[in-house]
Short mmCIF file of C-alpha atoms in Angstrom, two decimals:
data_model
loop_
_atom_site.label_atom_id
_atom_site.label_comp_id
_atom_site.label_asym_id
_atom_site.label_seq_id
_atom_site.Cartn_x
_atom_site.Cartn_y
_atom_site.Cartn_z
CA MET A 43 158.34 239.08 201.83
CA ASN A 44 156.88 235.70 201.08
CA GLN A 45 158.03 233.10 203.52
CA THR A 46 158.51 229.46 202.70
CA LYS A 47 160.19 226.69 204.61
CA LEU A 48 163.93 227.15 204.33
CA GLU A 49 165.76 224.14 202.92
CA GLU A 50 169.22 222.92 203.89
CA MET A 51 171.64 223.83 201.11
CA SER A 52 172.59 220.41 199.74
CA SER A 53 169.00 219.17 199.91
CA PHE A 54 167.82 222.24 198.00
CA PHE A 55 170.21 221.72 195.10
CA ASN A 56 169.95 217.95 194.99
CA ALA A 57 166.19 218.33 194.55
CA ARG A 58 166.63 220.81 191.67
CA ALA A 59 169.49 219.29 189.69
CA ASP A 60 167.24 218.24 186.80
CA HIS A 61 166.00 221.80 186.28
CA TYR A 62 169.17 223.73 187.12
CA ASP A 63 170.32 224.34 183.54
CA THR A 64 166.93 225.53 182.37
CA HIS A 65 166.67 227.98 185.25
CA HIS A 66 170.15 229.42 184.74
CA LEU A 67 169.85 229.69 180.98
CA ASN A 68 166.32 231.09 180.86
CA GLY A 69 165.44 232.31 184.33
CA ILE A 70 168.18 234.81 185.18
CA ASP A 71 169.45 237.93 183.46
CA GLY A 72 172.46 237.15 181.32
CA GLY A 73 171.63 233.49 180.83
CA ILE A 74 174.09 231.63 178.64
CA GLU A 75 176.18 234.76 177.97
CA SER A 76 177.07 235.05 181.66
CA LYS A 77 178.41 231.48 181.52
CA GLN A 78 180.19 231.58 178.17
CA ILE A 79 181.97 234.88 178.74
CA LEU A 80 183.84 233.57 181.80
CA ALA A 81 186.31 231.72 179.56
CA SER A 82 187.45 235.05 178.09
CA PHE A 83 188.71 236.23 181.49
CA LEU A 84 191.06 233.28 182.01
CA PRO A 85 194.77 233.83 181.33
CA ALA A 86 195.91 232.54 177.95
CA SER A 87 198.48 230.36 179.74
CA VAL A 88 195.99 228.76 182.16
CA GLU A 89 196.63 225.08 182.86
CA THR A 90 194.90 224.43 186.18
CA LEU A 91 191.45 225.63 187.24
CA LEU A 92 189.46 225.20 190.43
CA ASP A 93 185.71 225.67 189.94
CA PHE A 94 183.86 225.58 193.25
CA GLY A 95 180.10 225.43 193.47
CA VAL A 96 180.47 223.97 190.00
CA GLY A 97 176.84 222.83 189.77
CA THR A 98 176.18 221.07 186.46
CA GLY A 99 179.26 222.61 184.83
CA LEU A 100 177.48 225.01 182.49
CA GLU A 101 180.41 227.44 182.46
CA LEU A 102 182.85 224.64 181.66
CA ASP A 103 181.45 224.10 178.14
CA GLU A 104 183.14 227.20 176.75
CA ILE A 105 186.21 226.88 178.97
CA ILE A 106 187.05 223.36 177.84
CA LYS A 107 186.34 224.30 174.23
CA LYS A 108 188.82 227.19 174.47
CA PHE A 109 191.37 225.35 176.66
CA PRO A 110 191.07 221.65 175.72
CA ASN A 111 194.07 220.63 177.84
CA ILE A 112 193.07 222.46 180.99
CA GLN A 113 193.02 220.45 184.22
CA VAL A 114 189.77 221.20 186.05
CA THR A 115 188.94 220.49 189.68
CA GLY A 116 185.25 220.87 190.49
CA ILE A 117 183.66 221.00 193.94
CA ASP A 118 179.96 221.01 194.76
CA ILE A 119 177.81 220.17 197.76
CA SER A 120 175.22 218.44 195.56
CA GLU A 121 175.89 214.88 194.46
CA ASN A 122 173.08 215.09 191.91
CA MET A 123 174.63 218.17 190.31
CA LEU A 124 177.97 216.42 189.93
CA LYS A 125 176.27 213.49 188.19
CA LYS A 126 175.17 215.97 185.53
CA ILE A 127 178.80 216.97 184.93
CA GLU A 128 179.80 213.35 184.47
CA THR A 129 177.15 213.12 181.77
CA ARG A 130 178.12 216.45 180.20
CA PHE A 131 181.84 215.61 179.98
CA PRO A 132 182.10 211.81 179.73
CA GLY A 133 185.67 210.61 179.98
CA ASP A 134 187.12 214.10 180.42
CA LYS A 135 189.81 214.67 183.02
CA ILE A 136 187.75 216.69 185.46
CA ARG A 137 188.42 215.92 189.11
CA LEU A 138 185.15 216.11 190.99
CA PHE A 139 184.67 216.33 194.75
CA CYS A 140 181.36 216.30 196.56
CA GLY A 141 181.57 218.41 199.68
CA ASP A 142 181.28 221.83 201.27
CA TYR A 143 183.90 224.13 199.78
CA LEU A 144 183.67 226.34 202.86
CA ILE A 145 185.39 223.69 204.95
CA MET A 146 187.36 221.72 202.36
CA ASP A 147 191.11 222.23 201.98
CA PHE A 148 192.45 223.54 198.66
CA GLU A 149 195.94 222.91 197.32
CA GLU A 150 198.10 225.94 198.05
CA ASN A 151 200.00 227.94 195.39
CA TYR A 152 198.68 225.52 192.78
CA TYR A 153 195.90 226.87 190.56
CA ASP A 154 196.35 229.31 187.71
CA ALA A 155 192.71 230.33 188.12
CA VAL A 156 189.84 229.85 190.51
CA LEU A 157 186.25 230.34 189.40
CA SER A 158 182.86 230.56 191.07
CA SER A 159 179.56 231.12 189.29
CA MET A 160 176.26 231.83 191.03
CA THR A 161 177.16 230.14 194.29
CA LEU A 162 178.25 232.73 196.87
CA HIS A 163 175.11 234.84 197.23
CA HIS A 164 174.06 232.88 200.31
CA TYR A 165 176.83 233.77 202.74
CA THR A 166 177.86 236.51 205.17
CA HIS A 167 180.85 238.82 204.84
CA GLU A 168 182.74 236.81 207.46
CA VAL A 169 182.19 233.52 205.68
CA LYS A 170 183.16 234.99 202.32
CA LEU A 171 186.32 236.62 203.66
CA ALA A 172 187.54 233.33 205.12
CA LEU A 173 186.88 231.63 201.78
CA TYR A 174 188.60 234.39 199.79
CA GLN A 175 191.67 234.06 201.98
CA LYS A 176 191.72 230.34 201.24
CA ILE A 177 191.31 231.01 197.52
CA TYR A 178 194.16 233.52 197.59
CA LYS A 179 196.47 230.92 199.11
CA SER A 180 195.42 228.32 196.57
CA LEU A 181 196.41 230.45 193.59
CA ALA A 182 199.85 230.42 192.03
CA LYS A 183 201.60 233.79 191.79
CA GLY A 184 199.86 235.91 189.17
CA GLY A 185 196.74 233.74 189.29
CA VAL A 186 193.22 235.08 188.94
CA TYR A 187 189.97 234.58 190.76
CA ILE A 188 186.77 235.11 188.76
CA GLU A 189 183.48 235.51 190.57
CA ASN A 190 180.18 235.61 188.71
CA ASP A 191 177.19 236.16 190.96
CA PHE A 192 174.16 238.17 191.91
CA MET A 193 175.31 241.50 193.38
CA LEU A 194 173.52 244.66 194.43
CA SER A 195 174.37 248.08 193.01
CA GLU A 196 173.12 251.60 192.50
CA TYR A 197 171.99 250.56 189.01
CA GLU A 198 169.01 248.82 190.63
CA PHE A 199 168.69 250.30 194.11
CA ASP A 200 168.89 253.84 195.45
CA ASP A 201 170.54 252.37 198.54
CA PRO A 202 172.10 248.97 197.75
CA GLN A 203 173.57 248.67 201.25
CA LYS A 204 170.11 249.01 202.78
CA GLN A 205 168.85 246.28 200.45
CA GLU A 206 171.71 243.99 201.52
CA ASP A 207 171.00 244.65 205.20
CA ASN A 208 167.30 243.94 204.71
CA LEU A 209 168.00 240.60 203.04
CA PHE A 210 170.31 239.41 205.81
CA SER A 211 167.80 240.54 208.43
CA GLU A 212 165.00 238.69 206.68
CA TYR A 213 167.07 235.53 206.52
CA GLN A 214 167.76 235.70 210.25
CA ARG A 215 164.09 236.38 210.97
CA GLN A 216 162.96 233.36 208.99
CA LYS A 217 165.53 231.09 210.62
CA SER A 218 164.43 232.27 214.04
CA GLU A 219 160.73 231.79 213.32
CA GLN A 220 161.40 228.32 211.89
CA HIS A 221 163.66 227.42 214.84
CA LEU A 222 166.60 226.60 212.59
CA SER A 223 170.20 226.23 213.66
CA ASP A 224 172.83 228.88 212.98
CA GLU A 225 175.28 226.02 212.45
CA THR A 226 173.54 224.92 209.23
CA TYR A 227 173.36 226.78 205.92
CA TYR A 228 169.94 227.12 204.33
CA HIS A 229 169.06 228.31 200.84
CA PHE A 230 168.16 231.98 200.94
CA ASP A 231 169.52 234.64 198.61
CA THR A 232 171.56 237.29 200.40
CA PRO A 233 173.60 238.98 197.65
CA CYS A 234 176.04 241.65 198.77
CA THR A 235 176.75 245.01 197.20
CA VAL A 236 179.40 245.20 194.50
CA ALA A 237 181.34 247.59 196.75
CA ASN A 238 181.34 245.09 199.61
CA GLN A 239 182.38 242.25 197.32
CA LYS A 240 185.36 244.25 196.10
CA LYS A 241 186.33 245.27 199.62
CA LEU A 242 186.25 241.68 200.88
CA LEU A 243 188.46 240.49 198.03
CA GLN A 244 190.92 243.31 198.69
CA LEU A 245 190.98 242.43 202.39
CA ALA A 246 191.91 238.89 201.36
CA GLY A 247 194.92 240.26 199.46
CA PHE A 248 193.64 240.54 195.90
CA TYR A 249 194.65 243.53 193.83
CA PRO A 250 193.38 244.84 191.56
CA VAL A 251 189.72 243.82 191.77
CA GLU A 252 187.73 244.86 188.70
CA GLU A 253 184.16 244.59 187.50
CA VAL A 254 184.52 243.09 184.02
CA TRP A 255 180.94 242.22 183.04
CA ARG A 256 177.41 243.03 184.13
CA LEU A 257 173.80 242.59 183.11
CA LYS A 258 171.52 244.10 185.74
CA ASN A 259 172.29 242.22 188.98
CA ASN A 260 174.37 239.52 187.27
CA VAL A 261 177.96 240.72 187.78
CA THR A 262 181.43 239.30 187.18
CA LEU A 263 184.50 240.43 189.12
CA LEU A 264 188.10 239.66 188.24
CA ALA A 265 190.64 239.63 191.09
CA ARG A 266 194.39 239.08 190.77
CA LYS A 267 197.01 237.62 193.08
CA ASN A 268 200.17 239.67 192.69
CA MET A 269 202.70 238.49 195.25
CA PRO A 270 206.26 239.86 195.40
#
């Protein structure tokens, strides 16, 4: 694999905010469709939405068009990305927070829906499980979590688990060779298998967990919180 200097996560995205939309619309499979279709998976009665790793808010265009009164909370580690949202939705009632969603507190039993798009393919199973547990708690009864991300499957790899293992190993190798801290997150794509993503969400309490859209490695899962 080609090796380049790994960049700390917020620095990576701050440096690329001006080109983020172009890359996501033209540089990945699914492009604008993968963003627009997310609105169709939200409950018709949705009033409150948490969008973490919100980036420039590409997916919010269709959501706000379909649900003009929705109250959106957006979190992102990149200040420059959030500035793009302020330009995209001037005067709209979107609460924006700049910070690391992995360590931030979410309101509990509050949101009708939680959404993430193209943000979680950098983290380990352990990190994701802790986040999914926090998301589960943040949702109101009957709420949904929608995850759109790069995922590995048998549609592209004979052994998707082996591919996942190789990516995590390569990330660790590069960090070691570059003498980087395990306490800091660096930008390196480590997508997990669809099967592992579903299992982690189920371990966090979600049921059912369904694959609702796919184009090659661009996959959307829908997970429900059904508490007694």
